[in-house]
Amino acid sequence: MSILEIAPLVRGAYLARHSIPVFVTAAEGGTATASVAVEALDELPAALASADLALPGTLAVTVGEETLAFTAGTVGDPAPLPHGKEADASAAAARARVVEGKVAVVTGGAQGFGAEIVRGLVSSGAFVYIADLNGEGAASLAAELGPTTAAITVNVADEDSVAAMAATIAATTGGLDLVVSNAGIVRAGSVLEQEAADFRLTTEINYTAFFLITKHLGRLLAAQRRTAPVWATDIIQINSKSGLVGSNKNGAYAGSKFGGIGLVQSFALELVEHGIKVNAICPGNFYDGPLWSDPDRGLFVQYLRSGKVPGATTVDEVREFYEAKVPLRRGTYGSDVMRAIYYLVEQEYETGQAVPVTGGQVMLSS
């Protein structure tokens, strides 16, 4: 009997019973306040529907001859939010509340846009897994932000690593409400000169990894839905404006991002039956983050070296060139992306979309 199989069903039952986000953790020892016993896993959803699922509490689940225990509680004291036909326009007034008490994971969460998203979610009352290949950075950020975070070291391009992350989440919180697939890299270069290894690495991290994240974390969300049939969840890919328009001497990146939007639309069609909305956010340039401003590998340096900005001889000139392309005359901030995340979580009637957050630099057209 696997925690990956049982925990999301248990969490879903609590979600259905209480209509608020619930934190379900695999427990060792202690006295159970309620119990459920079935002969086979397929019998568990029905048994959970009639179980005594008080909050807080400890539930003992027996399947066949094996027993697992789960403690259930909440992060803070979240209030139920209106949804579906019960919601009206006034529900948008407290948009940040849509993530209060919920469980989220942010890949690439130790730095850059990812860290900005983590901070925004934590400040809005969510419990956040900071998932990053940079385990030390993730742990440092978790220590800074406090007990409503947890650090996970993960290589999003390695399936075993992503599967292990899913197992850790199942054992720690039982399931998830929000997946933010943010991890990404850029290897700029001319198609006439770029090494194939750089092209493949960009594709692995920016494209294939989103498939792996959706596959393994989507399984948790789908299992949870079996016992929480009205509880919607979200997968949000942090894409790029380069997923909407081509990028000169940056084809590996743009191609991976265009492909990512194709996956978003396809996964949205498939996962809607499991109550999972799948959308993308396409930010403009986060000039102050390491992706652009790292002095050794940042895009300003890469673009200066590759000659992408004609006549530029300094990093400052490259930056001025790109800021001048934005009608609102600045780069994208973390707060801009957070507003889009709140919108996509709050909006129950949208899936498969790529939302631009570019200061007007990219405008959608039919």
GROMACS .gro file of N, CA and C in nm, residues 152-312:
model
  483
  152ILE      N    1   1.246   2.129  -0.124
  152ILE     CA    2   1.264   2.000  -0.190
  152ILE      C    3   1.371   2.016  -0.297
  153THR      N    4   1.473   1.932  -0.294
  153THR     CA    5   1.573   1.931  -0.400
  153THR      C    6   1.523   1.841  -0.512
  154VAL      N    7   1.511   1.897  -0.632
  154VAL     CA    8   1.456   1.819  -0.743
  154VAL      C    9   1.520   1.861  -0.874
  155ASN      N   10   1.544   1.764  -0.959
  155ASN     CA   11   1.584   1.789  -1.098
  155ASN      C   12   1.461   1.767  -1.184
  156VAL      N   13   1.400   1.874  -1.230
  156VAL     CA   14   1.272   1.863  -1.299
  156VAL      C   15   1.282   1.791  -1.433
  157ALA      N   16   1.404   1.774  -1.485
  157ALA     CA   17   1.423   1.704  -1.612
  157ALA      C   18   1.447   1.555  -1.591
  158ASP      N   19   1.449   1.509  -1.465
  158ASP     CA   20   1.474   1.368  -1.434
  158ASP      C   21   1.347   1.308  -1.375
  159GLU      N   22   1.291   1.207  -1.441
  159GLU     CA   23   1.161   1.154  -1.399
  159GLU      C   24   1.165   1.094  -1.259
  160ASP      N   25   1.273   1.022  -1.224
  160ASP     CA   26   1.280   0.963  -1.091
  160ASP      C   27   1.280   1.072  -0.983
  161SER      N   28   1.348   1.181  -1.012
  161SER     CA   29   1.353   1.291  -0.915
  161SER      C   30   1.216   1.356  -0.898
  162VAL      N   31   1.144   1.374  -1.007
  162VAL     CA   32   1.010   1.433  -0.999
  162VAL      C   33   0.914   1.338  -0.926
  163ALA      N   34   0.926   1.207  -0.954
  163ALA     CA   35   0.841   1.109  -0.886
  163ALA      C   36   0.869   1.108  -0.736
  164ALA      N   37   0.996   1.123  -0.697
  164ALA     CA   38   1.031   1.128  -0.556
  164ALA      C   39   0.972   1.253  -0.490
  165MET      N   40   0.970   1.364  -0.562
  165MET     CA   41   0.908   1.486  -0.510
  165MET      C   42   0.759   1.463  -0.484
  166ALA      N   43   0.692   1.397  -0.576
  166ALA     CA   44   0.549   1.369  -0.559
  166ALA      C   45   0.525   1.283  -0.435
  167ALA      N   46   0.612   1.185  -0.411
  167ALA     CA   47   0.598   1.099  -0.294
  167ALA      C   48   0.619   1.178  -0.165
  168THR      N   49   0.715   1.270  -0.165
  168THR     CA   50   0.740   1.354  -0.048
  168THR      C   51   0.620   1.442  -0.017
  169ILE      N   52   0.560   1.498  -0.121
  169ILE     CA   53   0.443   1.584  -0.103
  169ILE      C   54   0.325   1.503  -0.047
  170ALA      N   55   0.306   1.383  -0.101
  170ALA     CA   56   0.196   1.298  -0.054
  170ALA      C   57   0.212   1.265   0.094
  171ALA      N   58   0.336   1.238   0.138
  171ALA     CA   59   0.359   1.203   0.277
  171ALA      C   60   0.350   1.323   0.370
  172THR      N   61   0.371   1.443   0.317
  172THR     CA   62   0.381   1.563   0.401
  172THR      C   63   0.249   1.638   0.411
  173THR      N   64   0.180   1.655   0.301
  173THR     CA   65   0.053   1.730   0.303
  173THR      C   66  -0.064   1.652   0.243
  174GLY      N   67  -0.039   1.533   0.194
  174GLY     CA   68  -0.147   1.452   0.140
  174GLY      C   69  -0.177   1.480  -0.005
  175GLY      N   70  -0.156   1.602  -0.048
  175GLY     CA   71  -0.185   1.641  -0.186
  175GLY      C   72  -0.152   1.787  -0.207
  176LEU      N   73  -0.210   1.846  -0.309
  176LEU     CA   74  -0.180   1.981  -0.353
  176LEU      C   75  -0.306   2.051  -0.402
  177ASP      N   76  -0.296   2.184  -0.408
  177ASP     CA   77  -0.401   2.263  -0.471
  177ASP      C   78  -0.350   2.341  -0.592
  178LEU      N   79  -0.221   2.373  -0.592
  178LEU     CA   80  -0.165   2.459  -0.695
  178LEU      C   81  -0.024   2.415  -0.730
  179VAL      N   82   0.000   2.391  -0.858
  179VAL     CA   83   0.134   2.360  -0.909
  179VAL      C   84   0.177   2.476  -0.998
  180VAL      N   85   0.290   2.538  -0.964
  180VAL     CA   86   0.347   2.643  -1.048
  180VAL      C   87   0.476   2.588  -1.108
  181SER      N   88   0.471   2.555  -1.236
  181SER     CA   89   0.587   2.499  -1.305
  181SER      C   90   0.668   2.616  -1.362
  182ASN      N   91   0.769   2.655  -1.288
  182ASN     CA   92   0.842   2.778  -1.318
  182ASN      C   93   0.986   2.754  -1.364
  183ALA      N   94   1.045   2.641  -1.328
  183ALA     CA   95   1.187   2.617  -1.358
  183ALA      C   96   1.214   2.631  -1.508
  184GLY      N   97   1.319   2.701  -1.542
  184GLY     CA   98   1.354   2.719  -1.682
  184GLY      C   99   1.494   2.775  -1.697
  185ILE      N  100   1.550   2.759  -1.814
  185ILE     CA  101   1.683   2.813  -1.843
  185ILE      C  102   1.681   2.877  -1.981
  186VAL      N  103   1.783   2.957  -2.007
  186VAL     CA  104   1.803   3.018  -2.138
  186VAL      C  105   1.945   2.990  -2.184
  187ARG      N  106   1.959   2.944  -2.305
  187ARG     CA  107   2.088   2.932  -2.370
  187ARG      C  108   2.076   3.002  -2.505
  188ALA      N  109   2.106   3.131  -2.507
  188ALA     CA  110   2.091   3.210  -2.629
  188ALA      C  111   2.204   3.179  -2.726
  189GLY      N  112   2.176   3.194  -2.854
  189GLY     CA  113   2.278   3.174  -2.955
  189GLY      C  114   2.218   3.161  -3.094
  190SER      N  115   2.296   3.194  -3.194
  190SER     CA  116   2.253   3.183  -3.333
  190SER      C  117   2.232   3.038  -3.372
  191VAL      N  118   2.131   3.012  -3.452
  191VAL     CA  119   2.108   2.877  -3.502
  191VAL      C  120   2.226   2.828  -3.586
  192LEU      N  121   2.302   2.920  -3.639
  192LEU     CA  122   2.417   2.881  -3.721
  192LEU      C  123   2.538   2.841  -3.637
  193GLU      N  124   2.532   2.872  -3.507
  193GLU     CA  125   2.650   2.849  -3.423
  193GLU      C  126   2.622   2.771  -3.295
  194GLN      N  127   2.499   2.765  -3.251
  194GLN     CA  128   2.471   2.706  -3.120
  194GLN      C  129   2.501   2.557  -3.117
  195GLU      N  130   2.558   2.513  -3.004
  195GLU     CA  131   2.585   2.372  -2.985
  195GLU      C  132   2.454   2.295  -2.964
  196ALA      N  133   2.447   2.177  -3.023
  196ALA     CA  134   2.326   2.095  -3.009
  196ALA      C  135   2.300   2.060  -2.863
  197ALA      N  136   2.407   2.047  -2.783
  197ALA     CA  137   2.389   2.013  -2.641
  197ALA      C  138   2.313   2.123  -2.568
  198ASP      N  139   2.340   2.250  -2.602
  198ASP     CA  140   2.268   2.360  -2.539
  198ASP      C  141   2.122   2.361  -2.582
  199PHE      N  142   2.098   2.328  -2.708
  199PHE     CA  143   1.960   2.322  -2.758
  199PHE      C  144   1.883   2.213  -2.684
  200ARG      N  145   1.944   2.095  -2.669
  200ARG     CA  146   1.877   1.983  -2.603
  200ARG      C  147   1.852   2.013  -2.455
  201LEU      N  148   1.949   2.075  -2.388
  201LEU     CA  149   1.932   2.107  -2.247
  201LEU      C  150   1.816   2.204  -2.227
  202THR      N  151   1.808   2.305  -2.312
  202THR     CA  152   1.698   2.401  -2.303
  202THR      C  153   1.564   2.332  -2.321
  203THR      N  154   1.556   2.240  -2.415
  203THR     CA  155   1.432   2.167  -2.440
  203THR      C  156   1.396   2.077  -2.322
  204GLU      N  157   1.496   2.011  -2.263
  204GLU     CA  158   1.471   1.923  -2.149
  204GLU      C  159   1.412   1.999  -2.031
  205ILE      N  160   1.472   2.115  -1.999
  205ILE     CA  161   1.431   2.190  -1.880
  205ILE      C  162   1.300   2.265  -1.904
  206ASN      N  163   1.285   2.326  -2.020
  206ASN     CA  164   1.171   2.415  -2.045
  206ASN      C  165   1.048   2.343  -2.100
  207TYR      N  166   1.067   2.229  -2.162
  207TYR     CA  167   0.956   2.160  -2.230
  207TYR      C  168   0.927   2.023  -2.168
  208THR      N  169   1.027   1.933  -2.174
  208THR     CA  170   1.005   1.798  -2.123
  208THR      C  171   0.972   1.797  -1.975
  209ALA      N  172   1.038   1.886  -1.899
  209ALA     CA  173   1.014   1.889  -1.754
  209ALA      C  174   0.870   1.924  -1.721
  210PHE      N  175   0.806   2.008  -1.801
  210PHE     CA  176   0.665   2.040  -1.775
  210PHE      C  177   0.578   1.917  -1.792
  211PHE      N  178   0.610   1.833  -1.888
  211PHE     CA  179   0.541   1.705  -1.903
  211PHE      C  180   0.557   1.620  -1.777
  212LEU      N  181   0.680   1.610  -1.725
  212LEU     CA  182   0.705   1.527  -1.608
  212LEU      C  183   0.635   1.582  -1.484
  213ILE      N  184   0.639   1.713  -1.467
  213ILE     CA  185   0.571   1.776  -1.353
  213ILE      C  186   0.421   1.749  -1.360
  214THR      N  187   0.364   1.769  -1.477
  214THR     CA  188   0.219   1.747  -1.493
  214THR      C  189   0.184   1.600  -1.474
  215LYS      N  190   0.266   1.511  -1.524
  215LYS     CA  191   0.239   1.368  -1.511
  215LYS      C  192   0.233   1.326  -1.365
  216HIS      N  193   0.336   1.357  -1.288
  216HIS     CA  194   0.345   1.303  -1.152
  216HIS      C  195   0.265   1.383  -1.050
  217LEU      N  196   0.268   1.516  -1.058
  217LEU     CA  197   0.186   1.594  -0.965
  217LEU      C  198   0.040   1.593  -1.008
  218GLY      N  199   0.016   1.582  -1.139
  218GLY     CA  200  -0.122   1.570  -1.187
  218GLY      C  201  -0.189   1.443  -1.135
  219ARG      N  202  -0.111   1.336  -1.117
  219ARG     CA  203  -0.167   1.213  -1.060
  219ARG      C  204  -0.217   1.236  -0.918
  220LEU      N  205  -0.141   1.315  -0.839
  220LEU     CA  206  -0.187   1.349  -0.704
  220LEU      C  207  -0.319   1.426  -0.709
  221LEU      N  208  -0.324   1.525  -0.797
  221LEU     CA  209  -0.445   1.607  -0.808
  221LEU      C  210  -0.565   1.523  -0.853
  222ALA      N  211  -0.541   1.434  -0.948
  222ALA     CA  212  -0.651   1.351  -0.999
  222ALA      C  213  -0.702   1.254  -0.893
  223ALA      N  214  -0.609   1.195  -0.816
  223ALA     CA  215  -0.651   1.103  -0.710
  223ALA      C  216  -0.730   1.176  -0.603
  224GLN      N  217  -0.686   1.294  -0.567
  224GLN     CA  218  -0.755   1.378  -0.469
  224GLN      C  219  -0.898   1.408  -0.514
  225ARG      N  220  -0.914   1.429  -0.644
  225ARG     CA  221  -1.045   1.464  -0.699
  225ARG      C  222  -1.146   1.350  -0.682
  226ARG      N  223  -1.097   1.226  -0.673
  226ARG     CA  224  -1.188   1.111  -0.661
  226ARG      C  225  -1.274   1.121  -0.535
  227THR      N  226  -1.218   1.181  -0.430
  227THR     CA  227  -1.294   1.194  -0.306
  227THR      C  228  -1.334   1.339  -0.277
  228ALA      N  229  -1.295   1.431  -0.365
  228ALA     CA  230  -1.335   1.572  -0.352
  228ALA      C  231  -1.385   1.620  -0.488
  229PRO      N  232  -1.502   1.576  -0.529
  229PRO     CA  233  -1.546   1.597  -0.668
  229PRO      C  234  -1.578   1.741  -0.706
  230VAL      N  235  -1.584   1.833  -0.610
  230VAL     CA  236  -1.609   1.973  -0.647
  230VAL      C  237  -1.489   2.062  -0.617
  231TRP      N  238  -1.378   2.003  -0.579
  231TRP     CA  239  -1.259   2.081  -0.541
  231TRP      C  240  -1.169   2.097  -0.664
  232ALA      N  241  -1.163   2.217  -0.719
  232ALA     CA  242  -1.081   2.243  -0.837
  232ALA      C  243  -0.937   2.270  -0.798
  233THR      N  244  -0.845   2.231  -0.885
  233THR     CA  245  -0.703   2.255  -0.863
  233THR      C  246  -0.643   2.316  -0.989
  234ASP      N  247  -0.519   2.365  -0.976
  234ASP     CA  248  -0.457   2.438  -1.087
  234ASP      C  249  -0.314   2.395  -1.112
  235ILE      N  250  -0.281   2.385  -1.239
  235ILE     CA  251  -0.141   2.375  -1.284
  235ILE      C  252  -0.116   2.498  -1.370
  236ILE      N  253  -0.017   2.577  -1.330
  236ILE     CA  254   0.017   2.699  -1.403
  236ILE      C  255   0.162   2.690  -1.449
  237GLN      N  256   0.181   2.699  -1.578
  237GLN     CA  257   0.317   2.703  -1.632
  237GLN      C  258   0.359   2.849  -1.645
  238ILE      N  259   0.475   2.884  -1.587
  238ILE     CA  260   0.533   3.015  -1.613
  238ILE      C  261   0.609   3.006  -1.744
  239ASN      N  262   0.548   3.057  -1.845
  239ASN     CA  263   0.602   3.049  -1.981
  239ASN      C  264   0.686   3.175  -2.007
  240SER      N  265   0.659   3.247  -2.113
  240SER     CA  266   0.738   3.365  -2.148
  240SER      C  267   0.670   3.436  -2.264
  241LYS      N  268   0.698   3.564  -2.279
  241LYS     CA  269   0.653   3.632  -2.401
  241LYS      C  270   0.716   3.566  -2.524
  242SER      N  271   0.830   3.497  -2.504
  242SER     CA  272   0.893   3.424  -2.615
  242SER      C  273   0.818   3.298  -2.653
  243GLY      N  274   0.713   3.266  -2.577
  243GLY     CA  275   0.623   3.159  -2.619
  243GLY      C  276   0.510   3.209  -2.707
  244LEU      N  277   0.506   3.342  -2.727
  244LEU     CA  278   0.401   3.403  -2.810
  244LEU      C  279   0.456   3.463  -2.938
  245VAL      N  280   0.583   3.505  -2.935
  245VAL     CA  281   0.649   3.561  -3.054
  245VAL      C  282   0.791   3.506  -3.060
  246GLY      N  283   0.845   3.495  -3.180
  246GLY     CA  284   0.980   3.444  -3.197
  246GLY      C  285   1.084   3.534  -3.132
  247SER      N  286   1.203   3.479  -3.111
  247SER     CA  287   1.310   3.552  -3.044
  247SER      C  288   1.439   3.537  -3.123
  248ASN      N  289   1.491   3.647  -3.174
  248ASN     CA  290   1.610   3.647  -3.258
  248ASN      C  291   1.731   3.593  -3.183
  249LYS      N  292   1.801   3.499  -3.244
  249LYS     CA  293   1.919   3.435  -3.186
  249LYS      C  294   1.891   3.376  -3.048
  250ASN      N  295   1.771   3.328  -3.034
  250ASN     CA  296   1.729   3.265  -2.909
  250ASN      C  297   1.624   3.158  -2.939
  251GLY      N  298   1.645   3.088  -3.049
  251GLY     CA  299   1.545   2.994  -3.099
  251GLY      C  300   1.521   2.875  -3.009
  252ALA      N  301   1.624   2.827  -2.940
  252ALA     CA  302   1.605   2.713  -2.851
  252ALA      C  303   1.506   2.747  -2.740
  253TYR      N  304   1.520   2.865  -2.684
  253TYR     CA  305   1.432   2.908  -2.577
  253TYR      C  306   1.290   2.931  -2.628
  254ALA      N  307   1.277   3.010  -2.736
  254ALA     CA  308   1.145   3.039  -2.790
  254ALA      C  309   1.074   2.911  -2.834
  255GLY      N  310   1.147   2.822  -2.898
  255GLY     CA  311   1.086   2.697  -2.943
  255GLY      C  312   1.033   2.615  -2.827
  256SER      N  313   1.111   2.608  -2.719
  256SER     CA  314   1.065   2.532  -2.602
  256SER      C  315   0.943   2.595  -2.539
  257LYS      N  316   0.936   2.728  -2.541
  257LYS     CA  317   0.822   2.797  -2.481
  257LYS      C  318   0.698   2.787  -2.570
  258PHE      N  319   0.714   2.798  -2.702
  258PHE     CA  320   0.601   2.773  -2.792
  258PHE      C  321   0.546   2.633  -2.768
  259GLY      N  322   0.637   2.535  -2.759
  259GLY     CA  323   0.594   2.398  -2.734
  259GLY      C  324   0.522   2.383  -2.601
  260GLY      N  325   0.568   2.459  -2.500
  260GLY     CA  326   0.504   2.455  -2.370
  260GLY      C  327   0.359   2.497  -2.375
  261ILE      N  328   0.327   2.596  -2.457
  261ILE     CA  329   0.187   2.639  -2.469
  261ILE      C  330   0.104   2.530  -2.538
  262GLY      N  331   0.165   2.459  -2.631
  262GLY     CA  332   0.095   2.345  -2.690
  262GLY      C  333   0.064   2.238  -2.587
  263LEU      N  334   0.157   2.213  -2.495
  263LEU     CA  335   0.131   2.118  -2.388
  263LEU      C  336   0.021   2.170  -2.295
  264VAL      N  337   0.025   2.298  -2.262
  264VAL     CA  338  -0.079   2.357  -2.175
  264VAL      C  339  -0.217   2.334  -2.234
  265GLN      N  340  -0.233   2.364  -2.362
  265GLN     CA  341  -0.364   2.348  -2.424
  265GLN      C  342  -0.406   2.201  -2.427
  266SER      N  343  -0.312   2.112  -2.458
  266SER     CA  344  -0.344   1.969  -2.467
  266SER      C  345  -0.375   1.911  -2.330
  267PHE      N  346  -0.292   1.945  -2.229
  267PHE     CA  347  -0.317   1.894  -2.095
  267PHE      C  348  -0.448   1.950  -2.039
  268ALA      N  349  -0.481   2.074  -2.073
  268ALA     CA  350  -0.607   2.133  -2.026
  268ALA      C  351  -0.726   2.053  -2.076
  269LEU      N  352  -0.722   2.010  -2.202
  269LEU     CA  353  -0.831   1.931  -2.257
  269LEU      C  354  -0.844   1.797  -2.188
  270GLU      N  355  -0.731   1.738  -2.155
  270GLU     CA  356  -0.732   1.605  -2.094
  270GLU      C  357  -0.769   1.608  -1.946
  271LEU      N  358  -0.717   1.704  -1.872
  271LEU     CA  359  -0.728   1.701  -1.727
  271LEU      C  360  -0.854   1.768  -1.675
  272VAL      N  361  -0.932   1.830  -1.763
  272VAL     CA  362  -1.055   1.895  -1.717
  272VAL      C  363  -1.148   1.795  -1.649
  273GLU      N  364  -1.145   1.669  -1.690
  273GLU     CA  365  -1.233   1.569  -1.628
  273GLU      C  366  -1.191   1.539  -1.484
  274HIS      N  367  -1.070   1.579  -1.448
  274HIS     CA  368  -1.022   1.560  -1.311
  274HIS      C  369  -1.030   1.690  -1.230
  275GLY      N  370  -1.098   1.790  -1.282
  275GLY     CA  371  -1.112   1.916  -1.211
  275GLY      C  372  -0.985   1.998  -1.205
  276ILE      N  373  -0.893   1.972  -1.296
  276ILE     CA  374  -0.765   2.042  -1.298
  276ILE      C  375  -0.764   2.143  -1.412
  277LYS      N  376  -0.749   2.271  -1.379
  277LYS     CA  377  -0.730   2.373  -1.482
  277LYS      C  378  -0.581   2.384  -1.513
  278VAL      N  379  -0.550   2.399  -1.639
  278VAL     CA  380  -0.410   2.411  -1.681
  278VAL      C  381  -0.397   2.537  -1.766
  279ASN      N  382  -0.317   2.629  -1.721
  279ASN     CA  383  -0.297   2.756  -1.792
  279ASN      C  384  -0.150   2.796  -1.789
  280ALA      N  385  -0.117   2.895  -1.870
  280ALA     CA  386   0.019   2.949  -1.873
  280ALA      C  387   0.015   3.099  -1.850
  281ILE      N  388   0.121   3.150  -1.789
  281ILE     CA  389   0.144   3.293  -1.779
  281ILE      C  390   0.269   3.324  -1.860
  282CYS      N  391   0.260   3.426  -1.944
  282CYS     CA  392   0.371   3.461  -2.033
  282CYS      C  393   0.427   3.597  -1.993
  283PRO      N  394   0.521   3.599  -1.897
  283PRO     CA  395   0.572   3.728  -1.850
  283PRO      C  396   0.667   3.791  -1.952
  284GLY      N  397   0.676   3.923  -1.941
  284GLY     CA  398   0.782   3.992  -2.011
  284GLY      C  399   0.913   3.972  -1.938
  285ASN      N  400   1.007   4.058  -1.962
  285ASN     CA  401   1.141   4.040  -1.911
  285ASN      C  402   1.154   4.085  -1.766
  286PHE      N  403   1.204   3.995  -1.680
  286PHE     CA  404   1.230   4.023  -1.539
  286PHE      C  405   1.376   4.070  -1.530
  287TYR      N  406   1.396   4.196  -1.560
  287TYR     CA  407   1.531   4.247  -1.578
  287TYR      C  408   1.617   4.242  -1.452
  288ASP      N  409   1.553   4.246  -1.335
  288ASP     CA  410   1.630   4.252  -1.212
  288ASP      C  411   1.666   4.115  -1.156
  289GLY      N  412   1.616   4.010  -1.218
  289GLY     CA  413   1.646   3.875  -1.170
  289GLY      C  414   1.772   3.820  -1.232
  290PRO      N  415   1.821   3.706  -1.180
  290PRO     CA  416   1.947   3.649  -1.230
  290PRO      C  417   1.941   3.604  -1.375
  291LEU      N  418   1.822   3.569  -1.425
  291LEU     CA  419   1.812   3.527  -1.564
  291LEU      C  420   1.866   3.634  -1.657
  292TRP      N  421   1.838   3.762  -1.623
  292TRP     CA  422   1.885   3.872  -1.706
  292TRP      C  423   2.012   3.936  -1.651
  293SER      N  424   2.021   3.950  -1.520
  293SER     CA  425   2.125   4.036  -1.463
  293SER      C  426   2.246   3.964  -1.406
  294ASP      N  427   2.247   3.830  -1.405
  294ASP     CA  428   2.366   3.760  -1.358
  294ASP      C  429   2.488   3.808  -1.437
  295PRO      N  430   2.596   3.849  -1.368
  295PRO     CA  431   2.709   3.910  -1.439
  295PRO      C  432   2.788   3.815  -1.527
  296ASP      N  433   2.769   3.684  -1.507
  296ASP     CA  434   2.845   3.588  -1.587
  296ASP      C  435   2.761   3.521  -1.696
  297ARG      N  436   2.637   3.478  -1.660
  297ARG     CA  437   2.555   3.403  -1.755
  297ARG      C  438   2.421   3.468  -1.783
  298GLY      N  439   2.396   3.586  -1.730
  298GLY     CA  440   2.269   3.654  -1.753
  298GLY      C  441   2.249   3.689  -1.899
  299LEU      N  442   2.122   3.712  -1.935
  299LEU     CA  443   2.090   3.740  -2.075
  299LEU      C  444   2.152   3.871  -2.123
  300PHE      N  445   2.163   3.971  -2.037
  300PHE     CA  446   2.227   4.095  -2.081
  300PHE      C  447   2.369   4.066  -2.130
  301VAL      N  448   2.440   3.984  -2.055
  301VAL     CA  449   2.577   3.948  -2.093
  301VAL      C  450   2.576   3.861  -2.218
  302GLN      N  451   2.486   3.761  -2.220
  302GLN     CA  452   2.480   3.672  -2.336
  302GLN      C  453   2.448   3.749  -2.464
  303TYR      N  454   2.352   3.841  -2.455
  303TYR     CA  455   2.311   3.916  -2.573
  303TYR      C  456   2.420   4.013  -2.617
  304LEU      N  457   2.494   4.067  -2.521
  304LEU     CA  458   2.605   4.155  -2.557
  304LEU      C  459   2.711   4.075  -2.632
  305ARG      N  460   2.744   3.958  -2.582
  305ARG     CA  461   2.848   3.875  -2.645
  305ARG      C  462   2.805   3.823  -2.781
  306SER      N  463   2.676   3.791  -2.796
  306SER     CA  464   2.629   3.733  -2.923
  306SER      C  465   2.601   3.838  -3.029
  307GLY      N  466   2.608   3.966  -2.989
  307GLY     CA  467   2.581   4.072  -3.085
  307GLY      C  468   2.434   4.087  -3.119
  308LYS      N  469   2.346   4.040  -3.031
  308LYS     CA  470   2.203   4.046  -3.059
  308LYS      C  471   2.152   4.189  -3.066
  309VAL      N  472   2.217   4.281  -2.992
  309VAL     CA  473   2.178   4.423  -2.994
  309VAL      C  474   2.281   4.499  -3.075
  310PRO      N  475   2.249   4.535  -3.199
  310PRO     CA  476   2.347   4.602  -3.286
  310PRO      C  477   2.402   4.729  -3.224
  311GLY      N  478   2.532   4.742  -3.222
  311GLY     CA  479   2.597   4.863  -3.174
  311GLY      C  480   2.617   4.871  -3.025
  312ALA      N  481   2.558   4.781  -2.949
  312ALA     CA  482   2.573   4.786  -2.803
  312ALA      C  483   2.713   4.742  -2.764
   0.00000   0.00000   0.00000
